Coordinates of C-alpha atoms in Angstrom, one line a residue:
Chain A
X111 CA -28.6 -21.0 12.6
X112 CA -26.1 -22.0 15.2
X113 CA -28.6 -20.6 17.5
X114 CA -29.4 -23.5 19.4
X115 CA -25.5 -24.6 19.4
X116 CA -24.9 -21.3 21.2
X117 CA -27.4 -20.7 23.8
X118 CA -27.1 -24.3 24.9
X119 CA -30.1 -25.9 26.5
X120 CA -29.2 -26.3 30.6
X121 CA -31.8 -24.1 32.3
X122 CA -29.6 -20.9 33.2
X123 CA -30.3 -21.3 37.3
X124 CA -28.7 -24.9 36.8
X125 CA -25.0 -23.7 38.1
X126 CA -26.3 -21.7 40.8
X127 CA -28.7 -24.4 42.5
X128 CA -26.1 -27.1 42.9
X129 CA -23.7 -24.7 43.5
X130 CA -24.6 -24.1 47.3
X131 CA -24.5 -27.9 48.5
X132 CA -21.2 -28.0 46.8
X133 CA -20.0 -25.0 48.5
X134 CA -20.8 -26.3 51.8
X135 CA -19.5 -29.6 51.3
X136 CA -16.4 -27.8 50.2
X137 CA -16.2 -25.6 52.8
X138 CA -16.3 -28.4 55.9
X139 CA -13.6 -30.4 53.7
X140 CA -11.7 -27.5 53.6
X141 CA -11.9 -26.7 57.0
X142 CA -10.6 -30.4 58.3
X143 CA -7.7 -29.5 55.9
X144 CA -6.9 -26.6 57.5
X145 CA -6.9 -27.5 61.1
X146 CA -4.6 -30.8 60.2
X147 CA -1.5 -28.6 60.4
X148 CA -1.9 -27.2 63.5
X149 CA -3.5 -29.9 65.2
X150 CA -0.2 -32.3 64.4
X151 CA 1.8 -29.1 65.4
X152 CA -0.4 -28.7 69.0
X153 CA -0.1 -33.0 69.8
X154 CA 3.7 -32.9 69.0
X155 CA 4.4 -30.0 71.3
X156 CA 2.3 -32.0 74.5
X157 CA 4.0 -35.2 73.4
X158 CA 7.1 -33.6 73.6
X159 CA 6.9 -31.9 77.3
X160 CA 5.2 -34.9 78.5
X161 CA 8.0 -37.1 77.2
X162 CA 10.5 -34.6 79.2
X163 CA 12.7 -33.5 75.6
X164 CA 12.4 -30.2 77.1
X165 CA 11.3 -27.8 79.6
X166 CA 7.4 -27.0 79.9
X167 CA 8.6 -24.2 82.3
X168 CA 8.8 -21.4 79.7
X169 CA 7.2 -23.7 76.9
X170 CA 3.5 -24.7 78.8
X171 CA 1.7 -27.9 77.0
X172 CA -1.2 -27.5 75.1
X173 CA -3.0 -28.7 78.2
X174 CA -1.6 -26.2 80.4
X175 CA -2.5 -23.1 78.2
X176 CA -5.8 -24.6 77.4
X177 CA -6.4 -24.4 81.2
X178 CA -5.2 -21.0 81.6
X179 CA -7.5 -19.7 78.8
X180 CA -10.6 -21.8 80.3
X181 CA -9.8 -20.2 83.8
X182 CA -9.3 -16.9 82.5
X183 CA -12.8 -17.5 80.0
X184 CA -14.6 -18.5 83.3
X185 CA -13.8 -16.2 85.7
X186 CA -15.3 -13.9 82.2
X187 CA -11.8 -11.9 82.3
X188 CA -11.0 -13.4 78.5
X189 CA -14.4 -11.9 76.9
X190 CA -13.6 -8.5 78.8
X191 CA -10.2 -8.5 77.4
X192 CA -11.0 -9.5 74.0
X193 CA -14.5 -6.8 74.1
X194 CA -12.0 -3.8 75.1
X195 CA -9.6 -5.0 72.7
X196 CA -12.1 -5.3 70.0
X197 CA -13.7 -1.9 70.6
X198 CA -10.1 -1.0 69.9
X199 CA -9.3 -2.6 67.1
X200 CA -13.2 -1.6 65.6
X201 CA -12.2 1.9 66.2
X202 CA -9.1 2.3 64.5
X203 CA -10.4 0.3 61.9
X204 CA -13.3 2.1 61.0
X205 CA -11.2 5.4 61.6
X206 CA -8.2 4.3 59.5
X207 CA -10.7 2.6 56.3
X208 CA -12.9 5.7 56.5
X209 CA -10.1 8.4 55.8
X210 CA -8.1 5.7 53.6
X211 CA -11.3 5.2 51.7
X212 CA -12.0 9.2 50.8
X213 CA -8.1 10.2 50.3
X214 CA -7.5 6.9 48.4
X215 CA -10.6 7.5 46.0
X216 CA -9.3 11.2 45.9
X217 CA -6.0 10.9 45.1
X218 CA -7.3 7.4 42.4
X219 CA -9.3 9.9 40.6
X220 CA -8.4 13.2 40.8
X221 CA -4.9 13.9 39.0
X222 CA -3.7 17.0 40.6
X223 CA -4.8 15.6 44.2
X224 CA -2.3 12.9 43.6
X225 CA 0.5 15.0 42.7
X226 CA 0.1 17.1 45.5
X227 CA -0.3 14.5 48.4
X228 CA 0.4 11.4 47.1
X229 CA 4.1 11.9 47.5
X230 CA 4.0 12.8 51.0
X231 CA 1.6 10.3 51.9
X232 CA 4.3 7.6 50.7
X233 CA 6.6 9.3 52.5
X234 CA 4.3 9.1 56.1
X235 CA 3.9 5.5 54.8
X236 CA 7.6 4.5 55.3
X237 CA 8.0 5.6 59.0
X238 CA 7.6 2.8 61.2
X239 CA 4.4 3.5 62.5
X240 CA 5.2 2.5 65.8
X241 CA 7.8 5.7 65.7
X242 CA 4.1 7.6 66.4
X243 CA 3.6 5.8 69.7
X244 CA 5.7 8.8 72.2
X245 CA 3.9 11.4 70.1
X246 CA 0.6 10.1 70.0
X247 CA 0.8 9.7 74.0
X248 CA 1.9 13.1 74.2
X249 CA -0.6 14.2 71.5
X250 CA -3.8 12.7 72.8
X251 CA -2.4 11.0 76.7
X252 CA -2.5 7.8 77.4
X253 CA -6.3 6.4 77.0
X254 CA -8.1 5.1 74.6
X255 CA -7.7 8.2 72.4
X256 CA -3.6 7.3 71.4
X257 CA -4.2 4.0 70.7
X258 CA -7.4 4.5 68.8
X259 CA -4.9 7.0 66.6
X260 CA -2.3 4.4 66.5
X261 CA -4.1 1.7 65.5
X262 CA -5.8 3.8 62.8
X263 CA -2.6 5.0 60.9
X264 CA -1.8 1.2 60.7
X265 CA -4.8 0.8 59.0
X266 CA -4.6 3.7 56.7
X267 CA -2.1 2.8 54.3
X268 CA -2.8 -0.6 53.3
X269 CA -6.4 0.8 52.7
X270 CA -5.0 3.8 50.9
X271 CA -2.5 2.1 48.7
X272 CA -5.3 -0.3 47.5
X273 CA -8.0 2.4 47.2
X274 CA -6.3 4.7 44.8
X275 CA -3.9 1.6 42.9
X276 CA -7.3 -0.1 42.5
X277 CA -8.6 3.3 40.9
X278 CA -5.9 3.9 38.7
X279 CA -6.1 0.6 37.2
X280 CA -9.4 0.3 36.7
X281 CA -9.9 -0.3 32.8
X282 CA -10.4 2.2 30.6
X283 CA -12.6 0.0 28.1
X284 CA -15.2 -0.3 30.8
X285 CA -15.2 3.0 31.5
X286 CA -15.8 3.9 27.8
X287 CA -18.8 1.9 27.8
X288 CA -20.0 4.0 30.8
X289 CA -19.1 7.3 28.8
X290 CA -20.9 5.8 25.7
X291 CA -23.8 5.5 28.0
X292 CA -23.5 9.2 29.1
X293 CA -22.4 8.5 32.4
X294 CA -20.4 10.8 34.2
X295 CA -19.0 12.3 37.2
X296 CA -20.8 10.5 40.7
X297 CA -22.8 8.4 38.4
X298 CA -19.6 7.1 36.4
X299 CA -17.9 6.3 39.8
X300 CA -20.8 4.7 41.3
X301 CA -22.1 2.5 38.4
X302 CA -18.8 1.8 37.1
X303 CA -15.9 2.8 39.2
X304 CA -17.1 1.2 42.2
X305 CA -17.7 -2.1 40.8
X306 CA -14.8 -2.1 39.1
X307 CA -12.5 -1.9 42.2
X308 CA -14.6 -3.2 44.9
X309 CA -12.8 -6.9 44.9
X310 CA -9.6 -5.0 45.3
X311 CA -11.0 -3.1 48.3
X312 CA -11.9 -6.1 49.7
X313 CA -8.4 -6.9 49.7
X314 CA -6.8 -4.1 50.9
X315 CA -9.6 -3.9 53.7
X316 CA -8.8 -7.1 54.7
X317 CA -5.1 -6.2 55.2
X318 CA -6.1 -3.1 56.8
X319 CA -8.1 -5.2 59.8
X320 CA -4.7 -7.8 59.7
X321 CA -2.9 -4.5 60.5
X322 CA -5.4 -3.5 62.9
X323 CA -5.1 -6.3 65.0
X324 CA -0.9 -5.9 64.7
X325 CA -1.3 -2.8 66.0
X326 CA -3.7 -2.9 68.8
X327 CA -0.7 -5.3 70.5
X328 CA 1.3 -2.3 70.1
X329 CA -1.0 0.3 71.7
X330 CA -1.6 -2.0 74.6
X331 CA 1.9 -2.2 74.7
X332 CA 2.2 1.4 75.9
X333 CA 0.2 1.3 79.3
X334 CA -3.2 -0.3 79.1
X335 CA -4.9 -1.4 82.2
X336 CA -7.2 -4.3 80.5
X337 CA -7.3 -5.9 77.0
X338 CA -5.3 -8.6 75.1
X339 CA -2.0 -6.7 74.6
X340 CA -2.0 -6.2 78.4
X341 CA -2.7 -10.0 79.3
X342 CA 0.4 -10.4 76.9
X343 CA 2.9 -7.5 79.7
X344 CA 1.1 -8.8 82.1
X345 CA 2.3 -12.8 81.5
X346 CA 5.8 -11.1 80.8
X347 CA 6.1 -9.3 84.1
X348 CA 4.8 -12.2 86.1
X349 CA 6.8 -14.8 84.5
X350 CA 3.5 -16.5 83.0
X351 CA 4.2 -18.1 79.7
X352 CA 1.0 -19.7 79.7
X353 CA -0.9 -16.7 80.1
X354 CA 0.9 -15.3 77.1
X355 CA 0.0 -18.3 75.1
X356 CA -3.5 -17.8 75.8
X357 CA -2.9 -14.6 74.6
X358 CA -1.8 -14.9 71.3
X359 CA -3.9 -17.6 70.7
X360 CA -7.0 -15.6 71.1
X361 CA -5.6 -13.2 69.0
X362 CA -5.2 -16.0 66.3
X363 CA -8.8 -17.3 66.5
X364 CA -10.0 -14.0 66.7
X365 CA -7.7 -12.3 64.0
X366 CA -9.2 -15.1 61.7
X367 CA -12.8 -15.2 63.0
X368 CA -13.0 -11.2 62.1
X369 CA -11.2 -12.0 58.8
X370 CA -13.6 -14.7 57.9
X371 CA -16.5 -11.8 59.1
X372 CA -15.4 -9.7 56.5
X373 CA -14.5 -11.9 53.7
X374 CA -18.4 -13.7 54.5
X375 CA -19.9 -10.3 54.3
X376 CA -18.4 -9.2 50.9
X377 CA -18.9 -12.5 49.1
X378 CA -22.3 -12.1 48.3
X379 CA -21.4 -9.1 46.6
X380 CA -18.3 -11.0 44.3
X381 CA -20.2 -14.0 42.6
X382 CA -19.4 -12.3 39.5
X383 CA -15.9 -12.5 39.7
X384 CA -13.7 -14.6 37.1
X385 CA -11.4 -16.1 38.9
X386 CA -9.0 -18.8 38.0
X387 CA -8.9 -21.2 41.2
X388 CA -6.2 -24.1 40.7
X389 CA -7.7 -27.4 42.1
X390 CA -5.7 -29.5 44.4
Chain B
X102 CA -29.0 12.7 9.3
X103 CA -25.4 12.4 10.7
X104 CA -22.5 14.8 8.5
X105 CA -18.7 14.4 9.0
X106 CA -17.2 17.4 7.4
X107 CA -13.4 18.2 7.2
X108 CA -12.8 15.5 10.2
X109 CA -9.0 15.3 11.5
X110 CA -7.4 13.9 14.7
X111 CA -4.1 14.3 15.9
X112 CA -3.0 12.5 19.2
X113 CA -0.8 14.0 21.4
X114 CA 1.7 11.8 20.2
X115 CA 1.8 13.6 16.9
X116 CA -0.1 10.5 15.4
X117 CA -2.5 12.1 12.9
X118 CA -5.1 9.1 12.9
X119 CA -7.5 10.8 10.3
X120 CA -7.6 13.7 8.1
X121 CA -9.8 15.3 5.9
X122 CA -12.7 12.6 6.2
X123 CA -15.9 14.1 5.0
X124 CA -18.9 12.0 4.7
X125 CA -22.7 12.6 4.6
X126 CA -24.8 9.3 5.6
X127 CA -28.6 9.3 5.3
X128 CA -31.2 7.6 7.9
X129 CA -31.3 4.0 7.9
X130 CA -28.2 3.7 5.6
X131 CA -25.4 1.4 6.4
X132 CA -22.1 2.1 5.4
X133 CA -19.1 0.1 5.8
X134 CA -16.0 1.3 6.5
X135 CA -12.7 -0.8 5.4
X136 CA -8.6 -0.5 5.4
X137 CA -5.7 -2.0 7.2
X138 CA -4.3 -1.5 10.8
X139 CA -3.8 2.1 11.5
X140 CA -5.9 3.8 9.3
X141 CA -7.6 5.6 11.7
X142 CA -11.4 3.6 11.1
X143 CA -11.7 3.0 15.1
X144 CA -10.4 6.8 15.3
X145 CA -13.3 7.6 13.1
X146 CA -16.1 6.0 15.2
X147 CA -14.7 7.2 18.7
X148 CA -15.2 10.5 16.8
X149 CA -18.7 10.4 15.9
X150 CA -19.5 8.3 19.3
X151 CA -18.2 11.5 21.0
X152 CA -15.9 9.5 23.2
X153 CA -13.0 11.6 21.3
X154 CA -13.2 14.9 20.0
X155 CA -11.6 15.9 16.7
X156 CA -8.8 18.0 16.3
X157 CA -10.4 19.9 13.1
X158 CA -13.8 19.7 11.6
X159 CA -16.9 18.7 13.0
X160 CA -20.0 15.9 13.4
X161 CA -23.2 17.0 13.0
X162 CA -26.0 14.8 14.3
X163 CA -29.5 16.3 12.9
X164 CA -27.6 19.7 12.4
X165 CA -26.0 19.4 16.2
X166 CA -22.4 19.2 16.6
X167 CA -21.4 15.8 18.3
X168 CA -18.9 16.8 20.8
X169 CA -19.9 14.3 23.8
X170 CA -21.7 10.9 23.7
X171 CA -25.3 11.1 22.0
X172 CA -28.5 9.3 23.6
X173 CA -29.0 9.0 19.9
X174 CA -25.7 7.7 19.0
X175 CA -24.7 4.3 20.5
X176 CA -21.0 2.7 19.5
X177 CA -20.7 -1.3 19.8
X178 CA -17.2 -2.3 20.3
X179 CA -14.5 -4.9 19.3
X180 CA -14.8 -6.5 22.5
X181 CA -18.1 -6.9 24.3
X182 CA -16.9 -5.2 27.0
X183 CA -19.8 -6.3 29.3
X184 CA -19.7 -5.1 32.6
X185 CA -18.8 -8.5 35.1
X186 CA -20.5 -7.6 38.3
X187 CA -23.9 -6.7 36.1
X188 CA -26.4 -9.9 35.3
X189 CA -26.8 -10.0 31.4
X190 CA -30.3 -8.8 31.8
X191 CA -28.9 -6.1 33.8
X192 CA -25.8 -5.1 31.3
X193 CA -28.1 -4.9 28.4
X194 CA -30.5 -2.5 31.3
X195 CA -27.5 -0.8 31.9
X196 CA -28.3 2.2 29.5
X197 CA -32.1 2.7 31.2
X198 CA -31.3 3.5 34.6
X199 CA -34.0 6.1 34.4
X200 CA -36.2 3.1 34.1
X201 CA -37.7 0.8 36.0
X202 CA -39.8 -1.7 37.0
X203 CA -41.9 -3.7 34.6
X204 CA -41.1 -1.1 31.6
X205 CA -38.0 -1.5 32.2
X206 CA -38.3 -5.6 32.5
X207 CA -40.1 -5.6 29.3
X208 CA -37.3 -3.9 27.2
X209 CA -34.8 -5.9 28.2
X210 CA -36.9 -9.1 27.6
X211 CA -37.4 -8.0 24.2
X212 CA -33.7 -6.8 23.3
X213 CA -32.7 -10.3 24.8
X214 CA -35.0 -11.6 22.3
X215 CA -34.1 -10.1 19.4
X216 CA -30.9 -11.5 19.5
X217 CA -31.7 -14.7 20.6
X218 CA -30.9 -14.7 24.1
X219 CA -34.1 -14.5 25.3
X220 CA -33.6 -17.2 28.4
X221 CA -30.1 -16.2 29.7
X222 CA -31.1 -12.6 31.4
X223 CA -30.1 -14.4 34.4
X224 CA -26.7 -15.2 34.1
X225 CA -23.3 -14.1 34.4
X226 CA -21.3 -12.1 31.4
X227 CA -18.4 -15.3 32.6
X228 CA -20.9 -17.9 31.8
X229 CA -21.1 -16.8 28.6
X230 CA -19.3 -17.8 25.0
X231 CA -17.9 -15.5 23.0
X232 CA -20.6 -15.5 20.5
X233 CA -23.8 -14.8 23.3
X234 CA -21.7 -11.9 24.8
X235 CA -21.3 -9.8 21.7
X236 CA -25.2 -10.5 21.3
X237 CA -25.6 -9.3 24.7
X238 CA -23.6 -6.7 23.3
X239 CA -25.6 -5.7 21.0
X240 CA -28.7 -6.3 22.7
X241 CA -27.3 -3.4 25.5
X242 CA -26.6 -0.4 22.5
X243 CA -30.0 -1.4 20.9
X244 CA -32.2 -1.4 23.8
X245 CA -31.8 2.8 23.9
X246 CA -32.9 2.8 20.4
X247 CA -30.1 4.7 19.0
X248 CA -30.7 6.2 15.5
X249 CA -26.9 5.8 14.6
X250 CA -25.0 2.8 15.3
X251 CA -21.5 2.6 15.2
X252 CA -20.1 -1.1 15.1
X253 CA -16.3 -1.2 15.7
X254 CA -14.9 -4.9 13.9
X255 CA -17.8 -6.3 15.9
X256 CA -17.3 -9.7 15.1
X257 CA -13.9 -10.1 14.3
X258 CA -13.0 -12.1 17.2
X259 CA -15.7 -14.5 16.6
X260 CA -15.7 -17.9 14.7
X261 CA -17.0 -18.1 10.6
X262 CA -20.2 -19.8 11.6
X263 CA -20.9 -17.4 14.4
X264 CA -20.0 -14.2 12.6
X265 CA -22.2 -15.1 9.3
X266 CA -24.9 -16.0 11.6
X267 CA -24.5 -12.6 13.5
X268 CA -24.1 -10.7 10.3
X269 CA -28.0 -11.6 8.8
X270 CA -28.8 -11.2 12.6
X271 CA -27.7 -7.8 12.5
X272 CA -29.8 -6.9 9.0
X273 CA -33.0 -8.5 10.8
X274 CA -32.4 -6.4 13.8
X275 CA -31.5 -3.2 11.2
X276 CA -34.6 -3.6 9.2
X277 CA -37.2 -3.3 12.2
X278 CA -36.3 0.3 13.2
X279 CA -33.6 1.0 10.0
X280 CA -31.1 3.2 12.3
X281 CA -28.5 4.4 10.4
X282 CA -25.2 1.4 10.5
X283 CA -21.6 3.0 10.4
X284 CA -19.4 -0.5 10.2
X285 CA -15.7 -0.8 10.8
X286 CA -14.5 -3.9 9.2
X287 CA -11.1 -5.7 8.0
X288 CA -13.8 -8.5 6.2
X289 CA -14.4 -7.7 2.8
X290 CA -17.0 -10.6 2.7
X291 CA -18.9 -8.8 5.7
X292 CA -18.5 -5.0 4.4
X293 CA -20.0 -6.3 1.1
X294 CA -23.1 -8.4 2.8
X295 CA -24.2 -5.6 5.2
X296 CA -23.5 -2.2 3.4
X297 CA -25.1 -0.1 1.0
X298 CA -21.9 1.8 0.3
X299 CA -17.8 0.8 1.1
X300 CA -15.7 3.5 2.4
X301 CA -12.0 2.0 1.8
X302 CA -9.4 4.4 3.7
X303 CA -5.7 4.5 3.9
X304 CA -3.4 5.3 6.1
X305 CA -1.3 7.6 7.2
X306 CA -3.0 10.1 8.5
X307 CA -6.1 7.5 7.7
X308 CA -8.3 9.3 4.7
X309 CA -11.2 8.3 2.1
X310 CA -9.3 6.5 -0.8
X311 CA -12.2 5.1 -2.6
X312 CA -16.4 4.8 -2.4
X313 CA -17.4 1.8 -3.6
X314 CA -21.5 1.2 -4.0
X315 CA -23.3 -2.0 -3.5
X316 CA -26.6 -1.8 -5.3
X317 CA -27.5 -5.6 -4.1
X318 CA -30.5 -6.3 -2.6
X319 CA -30.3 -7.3 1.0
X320 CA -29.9 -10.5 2.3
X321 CA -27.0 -11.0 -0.4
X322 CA -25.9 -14.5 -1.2
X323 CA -22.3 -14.5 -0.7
X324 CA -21.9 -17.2 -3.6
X325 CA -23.9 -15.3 -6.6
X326 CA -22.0 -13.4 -9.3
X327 CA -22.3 -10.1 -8.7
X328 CA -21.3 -10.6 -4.7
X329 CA -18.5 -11.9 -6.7
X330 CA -17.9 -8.6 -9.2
X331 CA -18.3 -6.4 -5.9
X332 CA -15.4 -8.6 -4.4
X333 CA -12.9 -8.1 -6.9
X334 CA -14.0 -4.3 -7.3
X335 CA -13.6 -3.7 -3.6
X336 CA -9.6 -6.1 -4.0
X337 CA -8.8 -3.8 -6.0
X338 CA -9.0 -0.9 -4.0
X339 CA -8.3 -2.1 -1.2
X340 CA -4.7 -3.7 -2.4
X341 CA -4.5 0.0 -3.8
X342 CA -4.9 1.6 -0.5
X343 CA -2.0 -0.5 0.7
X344 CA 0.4 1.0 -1.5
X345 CA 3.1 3.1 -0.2
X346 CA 2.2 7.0 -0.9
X347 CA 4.6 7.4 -3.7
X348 CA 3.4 4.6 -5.8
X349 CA 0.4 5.4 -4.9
X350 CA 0.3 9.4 -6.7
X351 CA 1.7 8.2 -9.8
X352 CA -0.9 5.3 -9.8
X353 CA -3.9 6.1 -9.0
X354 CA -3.4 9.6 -8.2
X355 CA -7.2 10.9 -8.9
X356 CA -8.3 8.6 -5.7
X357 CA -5.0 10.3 -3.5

């Protein structure tokens, strides 16, 4: 028999077990690759003012901007900012997935719903979505409600377009074996369908909360009293640069602290996945 | 007691895949079915699966026409097709969601077992060789306890060694509840080990060209003379079957 050939005699947990210590170990060497880039990038810029090759008027050091954002974190400004910002951006988000989600998965599985919206959803999709801001303000006024909206269209598509691609590419050989197994309708989709195109979702979710955070910018943008985008007018009209730095850096850290969120979240759910990863 | 009567399918491509094919296949019988590409064999078994349905005639399944998949009826494919987000123990549970707990456990175990995979429930379908996932494979369709089994090239993708070993491994699996085999083959070594009877087709539409019985007893030895005699019989045929149709009426026109 070639039995014993085949099923091999590691214990099947084997992978698994030393598979978290080398994850981790991973991850922190990772992470010191990651932050080498910027780091070089951040020492070069305050070497650079401090040496006088040019102006830290409209280009504040490192030090400066660091300042800025521990004054603005101190005086607890920062975390109200980046809370109504966030409520913002959680908003649209969960707004723009949740109607993405349902049309996408409509349109991915039902043939004649895609033929009659599909088309005019691609059309929506090439307007420049900021082209919504004067009607959303006339639409819904100039609160929370218009932004909200705005930041929820930017959302949509992304979520959309992977929703129902991720549908209609789904293979049908797996699908067979659900149909062999008598599965169909909301058991099909759930036992097989949703499987199937849940690492692309995670995908297109994650692009949807990278447009989220795009957008929010651009709903501040158009009158907010408080929040990121406003600290960002705000350090325009007052001719502080700094201010603006700190800015867009917290959008940075917490543009890739939500992405992280989400991506930490879903793993658990995608150890199954194949996945060729090129070393090095 | 599964009929084919008058079976034809035409895609809407104007391929006709089949025509004509009328079979009868007792309980616990195992019949192989053999030809080259585009015959309309996989055609066949997506028929009486109910995945397909045909375009004339009918299946009958215990005197019910087949015209959606059968709880009865379970079809193992080319590919293992395993599902990649499922466990193994959970692909091969995958057809007995109504189940659960330990009943549920227990069947698995004992599928798992049967094909000798009893210790790998836990892993991945990626962790897997080619060999263990068409085991799991099979391990999944029989764990329903189909009375018809419909194997499409099952092990044509695998190794000699592995597809030999597979091959008795399916008869001891066969003779503990004897459902009734329909396999789809290109190996004329494999059709002639497992079956009691040889369907050769040919194609174009794909059709019955020629019955061939194997009055061996199982577990065959693949070296011994009459394995041999059954060999050449079933060459023959087949090399016929690969004819073009005009040669083919002149020749051996009772069989067209």
């Amino acid at each position: 028999m070639v039995d014993l050939a085949e099923t091999g005699t590691k214990p099947a947990t084997n992978t698994s077990r030393s598979g978290a210590a080398s994850a981790f170990y991973g991850m922190s060497r990772q992470a010191t690759v990651a932050i080498a880039v910027p780091a070089f990038g951040l020492l070069f810029w305050e070497i650079a003012v401090g040496a006088g090759w040019f102006s830290g008027r409209l280009m504040q050091p490192p030090s400066r901007v660091s300042a800025t954002l521990w004054g603005l974190l101190r005086s607890g400004e920062l975390l109200d900012h980046i809370g109504i910002t966030t409520v913002r951006v959680f908003l649209g988000f969960v707004l723009g997935t949740t109607t993405a989600t349902l049309t996408g998965a409509l349109t991915g599985y039902f043939g004649l719903v895609r033929r009659l919206i599909d088309p005019s959803l691609q059309a929506l999709r090439s307007i420049p979505s900021i082209a919504w801001v004067p009607l959303f303000i006339l639409w819904f006024g100039i609160f929370e409600a218009s932004k909200v909206a705005l930041i929820a269209v930017g959302v949509f598509f992304p979520v959309y377009l992977g929703v129902s691609g991720a549908i209609l590419s789904i293979d049908r050989k797996i699908v067979e074996v659900g149909r062999i197994f008598r599965l169909s309708g909301f058991a099909l989709v759930r036992r097989v369908m949703m499987p199937a195109i849940f690492p692309a979702y995670v995908l297109a979710l994650r692009s949807g909360l990278g447009l989220g955070w795009m957008f929010v910018v651009a709903a501040e943008f158009m009158g907010a009293s408080e929040g990121l985008g406003y600290l960002l007018v705000d350090g325009q009209q007052l001719g502080k640069p700094d201010q603006i730095m700190a800015a867009i850096i917290t959008f940075a850290v917490i543009g890739k602290l939500t992405d992280s969120l989400l991506i930490a979240a879903t793993a658990p759910f995608l150890t199954w996945q194949d996945c060729y990863r090129r070393e090095g | 007691m599964l009929t084919l009567r008058n079976l034809g399918k035409t895609y809407g491509n104007g391929v006709r895949a089949l025509d004509g094919f009328s079979l009868d296949l007792a309980p616990g019988e195992i019949v192989a079915v053999i030809g080259g590409s585009g015959c309309g064999k996989s055609t066949l078994l997506r028929l009486i699966s109910g995945l397909e349905t045909p375009t004339r005639g009918i299946v009958e399944f215990d005197g019910e026409p087949v015209n959606q998949p059968n709880p009865l009826i379970n079809l193992i494919f080319q590919e293992p097709r395993l599902l990649p987000w499922l466990t193994v123990a959970n692909n091969v549970g995958f057809g007995l969601a109504e189940l659960d707990g330990d009943d549920r456990r227990q069947r698995i175990g004992a599928a798992l077992k049967k094909v000798g995979l009893g210790e790998l429930g836990d892993r991945w379908p990626k962790e897997l060789s080619g060999g263990q996932a068409q085991r799991v494979a099979i391990a999944r369709a029989l764990v329903t306890r189909p009375e018809v089994l419909l194997l499409d090239e099952p092990f044509s993708a695998l190794d000699a060694f592995t597809r030999a070993d597979l091959q008795d491994h399916l008869l001891d699996i066969w003779s503990e509840t004897r459902p009734t085999l329909i396999l789809v083959t290109h190996d004329i070594d494999e059709a002639i080990v497992l079956a009691d009877r040889i369907i050769v087709m040919r194609p174009w539409p794909g059709r019955i060209l020629d019955e061939i019985k194997i009055d061996l007893p199982k577990k065959r030895d693949r070296a011994s003379v009459s394995f041999e005699a059954a060999k050449r019989q079933l060459l023959t045929s087949l090399n016929a079957s690969l004819q073009p149709a005009a040669v083919c009426t002149s020749t051996i026109a009772a069989f067209c």
